[in-house]
Amino acid sequence: MRWVVAFAAVFLALLSGPVPASAAPAPEPLCTMKDSRIGELSGLVSDGSRLYAINDGGTKVQVFVLGRDCKVQKVLTDKTDPFDVEDLARTPDGRLWLSDTGDNQKGRLTVALLEMTPQGKVTVHRLTYPDGQHDTEALIMDKAGTPYLITKDILGEARVYRPSGPLASPGPTNLEKVGTVKISETDTQGGPVGSFGSVLVTGGASSADGSVVALRTYTDAYVYSAPDGDVPAALQRTPVRIPLPGEKQGEAIAFDPDGTLLSGSEGVGEPIRAVHGAAASAPSASAAGNPASSASGDGSSDGGGVPILPAAGIAVAAVGLGWFGFSRLRRRRG
């Protein structure tokens, strides 16, 4: 069955060419995550002097506060038992937002955002999708504090959702689909699942002023211009691709306040790496093209959205996924 997986990857690659790689500098090591308590790094944010990191999964909420040397300075904890935390965001008021949205088995009736105060108190906001279950590993907060969830999809068609109204606690609050993001296969080496890893969205981030947003896969980062802070519109523009080669299971991404992009992988002894000037490398809105009409719709039109795959291609990709079943990924609660 290996030929099925290979054929599916080639088929997806032929649908559209890869986004050109960025002229930004290559990733440079910042520090090394040696603390065994952070062996499954999944989310990362930065305030410039400190890093905030989370593992995925877990039986209680934990946010590790690190120095720029990757050494743990303190741990913010709460007894709330999450299902599968996958990403982390921070708003200007210092609140941390944990995206408890992992769902490999597509069996959760609700997902959740966990809002943590700087003192460590957690409020749970449950959410429901309008169209069934999704496995989601990326969270982007816009400059107004609106959360956007971006799904992980093997066909390179990541869906974008946001709450349809104010967040309730415990909720649930209904989510609405506001677009799709096209991710093409690349030849960047890394990740746990071969070439499929280059189309799987595993993390998201926003710059301090909200004018640039980023998504990452296991192998690459994509940096989008968002001059007006409009995340759905930004994700319909052509991004700059920044290769992140050699990350064993890269899921974490963040911006420093100066626009440096930070990335990290699961595994004790793995580095946090920095790409200086990454935010500045995002093309201007005019250079990147106007947002497609699908930015506020179902994402099925042409332009920035993902083209609808022919049925044969979907079947091939589905068979390929069934074969490997993400068997090389770490088992999560479920």
Tab-separated table of C-alpha atoms in Angstrom:
chain	number	residue	atom	x	y	z
A	1	MET	CA	0.000	0.000	0.000
A	2	ARG	CA	2.973	2.357	0.069
A	3	TRP	CA	2.295	3.203	-3.569
A	4	VAL	CA	-1.138	4.502	-2.571
A	5	VAL	CA	0.367	6.975	-0.135
A	6	ALA	CA	2.997	8.068	-2.642
A	7	PHE	CA	0.418	8.473	-5.419
A	8	ALA	CA	-1.869	10.513	-3.173
A	9	ALA	CA	0.986	12.847	-2.281
A	10	VAL	CA	1.886	13.341	-5.949
A	11	PHE	CA	-1.768	13.905	-6.841
A	12	LEU	CA	-2.118	16.622	-4.218
A	13	ALA	CA	1.096	18.281	-5.321
A	14	LEU	CA	-0.119	18.455	-8.939
A	15	LEU	CA	-3.247	20.361	-7.956
A	16	SER	CA	-1.264	23.517	-7.302
A	17	GLY	CA	2.337	24.538	-7.113
A	18	PRO	CA	3.968	25.211	-3.753
A	19	VAL	CA	4.203	28.727	-2.374
A	20	PRO	CA	7.725	30.060	-3.060
A	21	ALA	CA	10.096	29.934	-0.120
A	22	SER	CA	10.782	33.168	1.748
A	23	ALA	CA	13.878	35.302	1.461
A	24	ALA	CA	13.844	35.594	5.266
A	25	PRO	CA	16.839	34.116	7.104
A	26	ALA	CA	16.912	30.431	7.919
A	27	PRO	CA	15.877	29.323	11.428
A	28	GLU	CA	18.588	29.762	14.065
A	29	PRO	CA	18.656	27.997	17.456
A	30	LEU	CA	17.476	30.221	20.306
A	31	CYS	CA	17.646	27.696	23.140
A	32	THR	CA	17.041	24.007	23.821
A	33	MET	CA	14.036	22.564	25.661
A	34	LYS	CA	15.743	20.255	28.148
A	35	ASP	CA	13.039	20.128	30.835
A	36	SER	CA	11.402	16.690	30.810
A	37	ARG	CA	8.095	18.265	31.854
A	38	ILE	CA	7.784	19.797	28.384
A	39	GLY	CA	8.304	16.706	26.260
A	40	GLU	CA	5.255	17.274	24.056
A	41	LEU	CA	5.496	20.960	23.193
A	42	SER	CA	2.395	21.950	21.265
A	43	GLY	CA	1.820	25.674	21.784
A	44	LEU	CA	4.093	28.681	22.311
A	45	VAL	CA	3.740	32.446	22.785
A	46	SER	CA	6.235	35.192	23.613
A	47	ASP	CA	6.058	38.570	25.337
A	48	GLY	CA	9.622	39.389	24.318
A	49	SER	CA	11.315	38.559	27.611
A	50	ARG	CA	9.517	35.328	28.456
A	51	LEU	CA	8.132	32.347	26.581
A	52	TYR	CA	4.926	30.552	27.524
A	53	ALA	CA	4.676	26.894	26.546
A	54	ILE	CA	2.154	24.062	26.768
A	55	ASN	CA	2.159	20.337	26.202
A	56	ASP	CA	-0.733	18.741	24.389
A	57	GLY	CA	-3.044	16.422	26.283
A	58	GLY	CA	-2.543	16.262	30.056
A	59	THR	CA	-4.806	15.825	33.070
A	60	LYS	CA	-4.639	19.417	34.305
A	61	VAL	CA	-3.962	22.829	32.830
A	62	GLN	CA	-0.271	23.739	32.888
A	63	VAL	CA	1.452	26.695	31.258
A	64	PHE	CA	5.228	26.777	31.626
A	65	VAL	CA	6.801	30.233	31.859
A	66	LEU	CA	10.322	30.148	30.425
A	67	GLY	CA	13.253	32.485	30.116
A	68	ARG	CA	14.924	33.071	26.765
A	69	ASP	CA	17.256	30.231	27.738
A	70	CYS	CA	14.317	27.773	27.752
A	71	LYS	CA	14.638	27.253	31.513
A	72	VAL	CA	11.359	27.047	33.435
A	73	GLN	CA	10.854	30.009	35.757
A	74	LYS	CA	7.404	29.057	37.017
A	75	VAL	CA	4.354	26.977	36.121
A	76	LEU	CA	0.803	28.323	36.004
A	77	THR	CA	-1.581	25.511	36.934
A	78	ASP	CA	-5.279	24.886	37.316
A	79	LYS	CA	-7.136	21.710	38.238
A	80	THR	CA	-9.310	21.879	35.097
A	81	ASP	CA	-8.858	18.586	33.226
A	82	PRO	CA	-8.538	19.273	29.479
A	83	PHE	CA	-9.190	16.716	26.743
A	84	ASP	CA	-6.440	17.541	24.232
A	85	VAL	CA	-4.844	20.997	24.356
A	86	GLU	CA	-3.117	21.821	21.077
A	87	ASP	CA	-2.245	25.520	20.807
A	88	LEU	CA	-1.730	28.673	22.825
A	89	ALA	CA	-2.406	32.391	22.273
A	90	ARG	CA	-1.983	35.508	24.409
A	91	THR	CA	-3.983	38.735	24.374
A	92	PRO	CA	-2.471	42.154	25.220
A	93	ASP	CA	-4.049	42.100	28.686
A	94	GLY	CA	-1.875	39.109	29.579
A	95	ARG	CA	-4.574	36.460	29.387
A	96	LEU	CA	-3.534	33.130	27.936
A	97	TRP	CA	-5.882	31.124	25.715
A	98	LEU	CA	-5.414	27.367	25.473
A	99	SER	CA	-7.015	25.671	22.495
A	100	ASP	CA	-8.471	22.411	23.840
A	101	THR	CA	-9.512	21.337	20.348
A	102	GLY	CA	-7.608	18.149	19.498
A	103	ASP	CA	-9.860	15.360	18.235
A	104	ASN	CA	-7.964	12.694	16.294
A	105	GLN	CA	-10.888	10.276	16.496
A	106	LYS	CA	-13.485	12.914	15.497
A	107	GLY	CA	-15.634	11.978	18.467
A	108	ARG	CA	-15.981	15.130	20.582
A	109	LEU	CA	-19.395	16.759	20.882
A	110	THR	CA	-17.778	20.017	21.993
A	111	VAL	CA	-14.299	21.521	21.986
A	112	ALA	CA	-13.139	24.333	24.260
A	113	LEU	CA	-11.063	27.430	24.750
A	114	LEU	CA	-9.512	27.683	28.206
A	115	GLU	CA	-9.038	31.298	29.284
A	116	MET	CA	-6.285	31.710	31.889
A	117	THR	CA	-5.658	34.930	33.807
A	118	PRO	CA	-2.076	36.006	34.585
A	119	GLN	CA	-2.691	34.602	38.078
A	120	GLY	CA	-3.589	31.171	36.685
A	121	LYS	CA	-7.388	31.116	37.081
A	122	VAL	CA	-9.100	29.228	34.239
A	123	THR	CA	-12.512	29.800	32.662
A	124	VAL	CA	-13.852	27.174	30.243
A	125	HIS	CA	-15.627	28.251	27.047
A	126	ARG	CA	-17.127	25.281	25.199
A	127	LEU	CA	-17.688	25.462	21.439
A	128	THR	CA	-19.577	23.469	18.809
A	129	TYR	CA	-18.870	23.198	15.081
A	130	PRO	CA	-21.748	23.730	12.633
A	131	ASP	CA	-20.774	20.797	10.414
A	132	GLY	CA	-19.535	17.891	12.515
A	133	GLN	CA	-16.311	17.091	14.310
A	134	HIS	CA	-12.840	18.326	13.336
A	135	ASP	CA	-9.307	17.816	14.595
A	136	THR	CA	-7.923	21.310	15.200
A	137	GLU	CA	-4.396	22.210	16.297
A	138	ALA	CA	-4.124	25.903	15.373
A	139	LEU	CA	-5.479	28.967	17.173
A	140	ILE	CA	-5.088	32.587	16.038
A	141	MET	CA	-6.321	35.519	18.133
A	142	ASP	CA	-6.973	38.721	16.196
A	143	LYS	CA	-6.149	42.123	17.697
A	144	ALA	CA	-9.739	42.510	18.920
A	145	GLY	CA	-9.515	39.244	20.863
A	146	THR	CA	-11.615	37.127	18.501
A	147	PRO	CA	-10.373	33.512	18.341
A	148	TYR	CA	-10.024	31.641	15.059
A	149	LEU	CA	-9.664	27.855	14.894
A	150	ILE	CA	-7.934	26.340	11.861
A	151	THR	CA	-8.403	22.624	11.272
A	152	LYS	CA	-5.861	19.931	10.450
A	153	ASP	CA	-6.820	18.277	7.143
A	154	ILE	CA	-4.880	15.736	5.072
A	155	LEU	CA	-6.146	17.162	1.781
A	156	GLY	CA	-4.571	20.549	2.455
A	157	GLU	CA	-7.986	22.185	2.932
A	158	ALA	CA	-7.854	23.694	6.392
A	159	ARG	CA	-11.166	25.154	7.526
A	160	VAL	CA	-11.382	28.391	9.489
A	161	TYR	CA	-13.963	28.881	12.269
A	162	ARG	CA	-14.762	31.604	14.785
A	163	PRO	CA	-17.465	31.990	17.459
A	164	SER	CA	-20.755	33.233	16.055
A	165	GLY	CA	-21.254	35.445	19.124
A	166	PRO	CA	-19.719	36.325	22.491
A	167	LEU	CA	-18.046	33.429	24.284
A	168	ALA	CA	-20.189	31.867	26.998
A	169	SER	CA	-19.008	29.968	30.054
A	170	PRO	CA	-19.341	27.073	30.069
A	171	GLY	CA	-21.372	27.415	26.868
A	172	PRO	CA	-21.420	25.958	24.324
A	173	THR	CA	-21.084	28.815	21.861
A	174	ASN	CA	-21.719	27.974	18.216
A	175	LEU	CA	-18.838	28.308	15.773
A	176	GLU	CA	-19.281	29.548	12.217
A	177	LYS	CA	-17.151	28.688	9.224
A	178	VAL	CA	-15.573	31.796	7.695
A	179	GLY	CA	-13.206	30.362	5.080
A	180	THR	CA	-10.651	27.787	4.060
A	181	VAL	CA	-6.888	27.902	3.672
A	182	LYS	CA	-5.035	26.199	0.853
A	183	ILE	CA	-1.867	24.349	1.892
A	184	SER	CA	0.239	22.755	-0.850
A	185	GLU	CA	2.774	19.979	-0.429
A	186	THR	CA	6.445	20.998	-0.143
A	187	ASP	CA	9.739	19.136	-0.191
A	188	THR	CA	10.867	20.437	3.223
A	189	GLN	CA	12.204	17.544	5.283
A	190	GLY	CA	10.885	16.754	8.758
A	191	GLY	CA	7.822	15.699	10.676
A	192	PRO	CA	6.540	12.271	11.702
A	193	VAL	CA	4.376	11.359	8.689
A	194	GLY	CA	6.472	11.966	5.597
A	195	SER	CA	5.253	14.204	2.806
A	196	PHE	CA	1.728	14.382	4.222
A	197	GLY	CA	3.120	16.429	7.091
A	198	SER	CA	3.686	19.414	4.818
A	199	VAL	CA	-0.077	19.975	4.368
A	200	LEU	CA	-1.190	19.396	7.964
A	201	VAL	CA	-1.750	22.607	9.946
A	202	THR	CA	-0.302	22.137	13.437
A	203	GLY	CA	-0.152	25.657	14.880
A	204	GLY	CA	-1.013	29.330	14.474
A	205	ALA	CA	0.186	32.708	15.685
A	206	SER	CA	-0.430	36.453	15.426
A	207	SER	CA	2.035	39.314	15.681
A	208	ALA	CA	1.798	41.665	18.660
A	209	ASP	CA	-0.120	44.309	16.699
A	210	GLY	CA	-2.228	41.777	14.766
A	211	SER	CA	-0.941	42.971	11.391
A	212	VAL	CA	0.672	39.634	10.503
A	213	VAL	CA	-0.573	36.096	11.134
A	214	ALA	CA	1.085	32.752	10.601
A	215	LEU	CA	0.198	29.101	10.250
A	216	ARG	CA	2.593	26.203	10.392
A	217	THR	CA	2.670	22.597	9.281
A	218	TYR	CA	5.114	19.937	10.450
A	219	THR	CA	7.626	21.319	7.960
A	220	ASP	CA	6.925	24.948	7.024
A	221	ALA	CA	5.555	28.252	8.271
A	222	TYR	CA	3.260	30.507	6.219
A	223	VAL	CA	3.235	34.225	6.986
A	224	TYR	CA	0.257	36.339	5.874
A	225	SER	CA	-0.277	40.084	5.818
A	226	ALA	CA	-3.243	41.297	7.907
A	227	PRO	CA	-2.910	45.096	7.858
A	228	ASP	CA	-6.446	45.657	9.118
A	229	GLY	CA	-6.388	42.727	11.542
A	230	ASP	CA	-8.900	40.768	9.453
A	231	VAL	CA	-7.779	37.148	9.894
A	232	PRO	CA	-10.149	35.482	7.368
A	233	ALA	CA	-9.140	38.008	4.713
A	234	ALA	CA	-5.453	37.575	5.509
A	235	LEU	CA	-5.642	33.808	5.141
A	236	GLN	CA	-7.000	34.231	1.611
A	237	ARG	CA	-3.905	36.152	0.508
A	238	THR	CA	-0.764	34.554	-0.868
A	239	PRO	CA	1.632	33.998	2.053
A	240	VAL	CA	5.387	33.836	2.288
A	241	ARG	CA	6.588	30.317	3.046
A	242	ILE	CA	9.393	29.862	5.558
A	243	PRO	CA	10.847	26.317	5.591
A	244	LEU	CA	11.378	24.845	9.063
A	245	PRO	CA	13.403	21.739	8.137
A	246	GLY	CA	14.433	19.027	10.525
A	247	GLU	CA	11.769	19.423	13.213
A	248	LYS	CA	10.844	15.992	14.521
A	249	GLN	CA	7.227	16.897	15.277
A	250	GLY	CA	6.893	20.642	14.838
A	251	GLU	CA	3.674	21.984	16.318
A	252	ALA	CA	4.611	25.221	18.103
A	253	ILE	CA	4.861	28.671	16.513
A	254	ALA	CA	4.897	32.208	17.908
A	255	PHE	CA	5.962	35.779	17.166
A	256	ASP	CA	8.245	37.864	19.334
A	257	PRO	CA	7.054	41.491	19.619
A	258	ASP	CA	9.801	42.509	17.154
A	259	GLY	CA	8.423	40.185	14.481
A	260	THR	CA	10.855	37.314	14.951
A	261	LEU	CA	9.146	33.980	14.301
A	262	LEU	CA	9.736	31.216	16.858
A	263	SER	CA	9.148	27.527	16.214
A	264	GLY	CA	9.490	24.363	18.254
A	265	SER	CA	8.991	20.613	18.164
A	266	GLU	CA	7.885	17.922	20.546
A	267	GLY	CA	10.700	16.024	22.236
A	268	VAL	CA	13.056	16.719	25.126
A	269	GLY	CA	16.305	18.178	23.798
A	270	GLU	CA	14.690	19.802	20.762
A	271	PRO	CA	15.541	23.464	20.044
A	272	ILE	CA	13.360	26.526	19.929
A	273	ARG	CA	14.422	28.254	16.716
A	274	ALA	CA	14.132	31.864	15.621
A	275	VAL	CA	13.602	33.363	12.164
A	276	HIS	CA	14.536	37.034	12.402
A	277	GLY	CA	12.567	39.443	10.233
A	278	ALA	CA	9.827	36.918	9.503
A	279	ALA	CA	6.921	39.320	10.085
A	280	ALA	CA	8.518	41.926	7.834
A	281	SER	CA	8.807	39.319	5.069
A	282	ALA	CA	5.016	39.099	4.712
A	283	PRO	CA	4.000	40.661	1.390
A	284	SER	CA	1.860	43.763	1.572
A	285	ALA	CA	-1.868	43.273	1.093
A	286	SER	CA	-1.705	44.762	-2.405
A	287	ALA	CA	1.285	42.637	-3.412
A	288	ALA	CA	-0.317	39.506	-1.992
A	289	GLY	CA	-3.531	40.006	-3.945
A	290	ASN	CA	-7.036	40.792	-2.854
A	291	PRO	CA	-8.851	38.365	-0.574
A	292	ALA	CA	-11.041	35.828	-2.341
A	293	SER	CA	-14.770	36.064	-1.887
A	294	SER	CA	-14.608	32.830	0.121
A	295	ALA	CA	-13.003	34.688	3.024
A	296	SER	CA	-16.426	35.143	4.586
A	297	GLY	CA	-18.195	32.243	2.926
A	298	ASP	CA	-17.710	28.506	2.569
A	299	GLY	CA	-14.297	28.704	0.920
A	300	SER	CA	-15.297	26.715	-2.153
A	301	SER	CA	-14.771	29.426	-4.774
A	302	ASP	CA	-11.632	29.975	-6.763
A	303	GLY	CA	-8.973	32.507	-5.781
A	304	GLY	CA	-7.417	31.979	-2.373
A	305	GLY	CA	-9.584	29.044	-1.350
A	306	VAL	CA	-8.799	25.370	-1.886
A	307	PRO	CA	-10.083	23.899	-5.136
A	308	ILE	CA	-12.615	21.129	-4.797
A	309	LEU	CA	-10.779	17.834	-5.232
A	310	PRO	CA	-12.042	15.365	-7.824
A	311	ALA	CA	-13.720	12.357	-6.273
A	312	ALA	CA	-10.963	10.020	-7.436
A	313	GLY	CA	-8.346	12.117	-5.705
A	314	ILE	CA	-10.318	12.173	-2.479
A	315	ALA	CA	-10.668	8.400	-2.608
A	316	VAL	CA	-6.955	7.873	-3.175
A	317	ALA	CA	-6.009	10.207	-0.346
A	318	ALA	CA	-8.554	8.607	1.977
A	319	VAL	CA	-7.194	5.136	1.295
A	320	GLY	CA	-3.688	6.396	1.925
A	321	LEU	CA	-4.707	7.887	5.242
A	322	GLY	CA	-6.464	4.687	6.210
A	323	TRP	CA	-3.255	2.781	5.572
A	324	PHE	CA	-0.958	4.732	7.794
A	325	GLY	CA	-3.637	5.999	10.195
A	326	PHE	CA	-1.235	8.494	11.682
A	327	SER	CA	0.369	5.466	13.339
A	328	ARG	CA	3.614	7.337	13.674
A	329	LEU	CA	2.005	10.104	15.670
A	330	ARG	CA	1.954	9.980	19.459
A	331	ARG	CA	-1.189	8.442	20.908
A	332	ARG	CA	-3.472	10.939	22.600
A	333	ARG	CA	-6.279	10.583	25.065
A	334	GLY	CA	-9.394	9.749	23.479
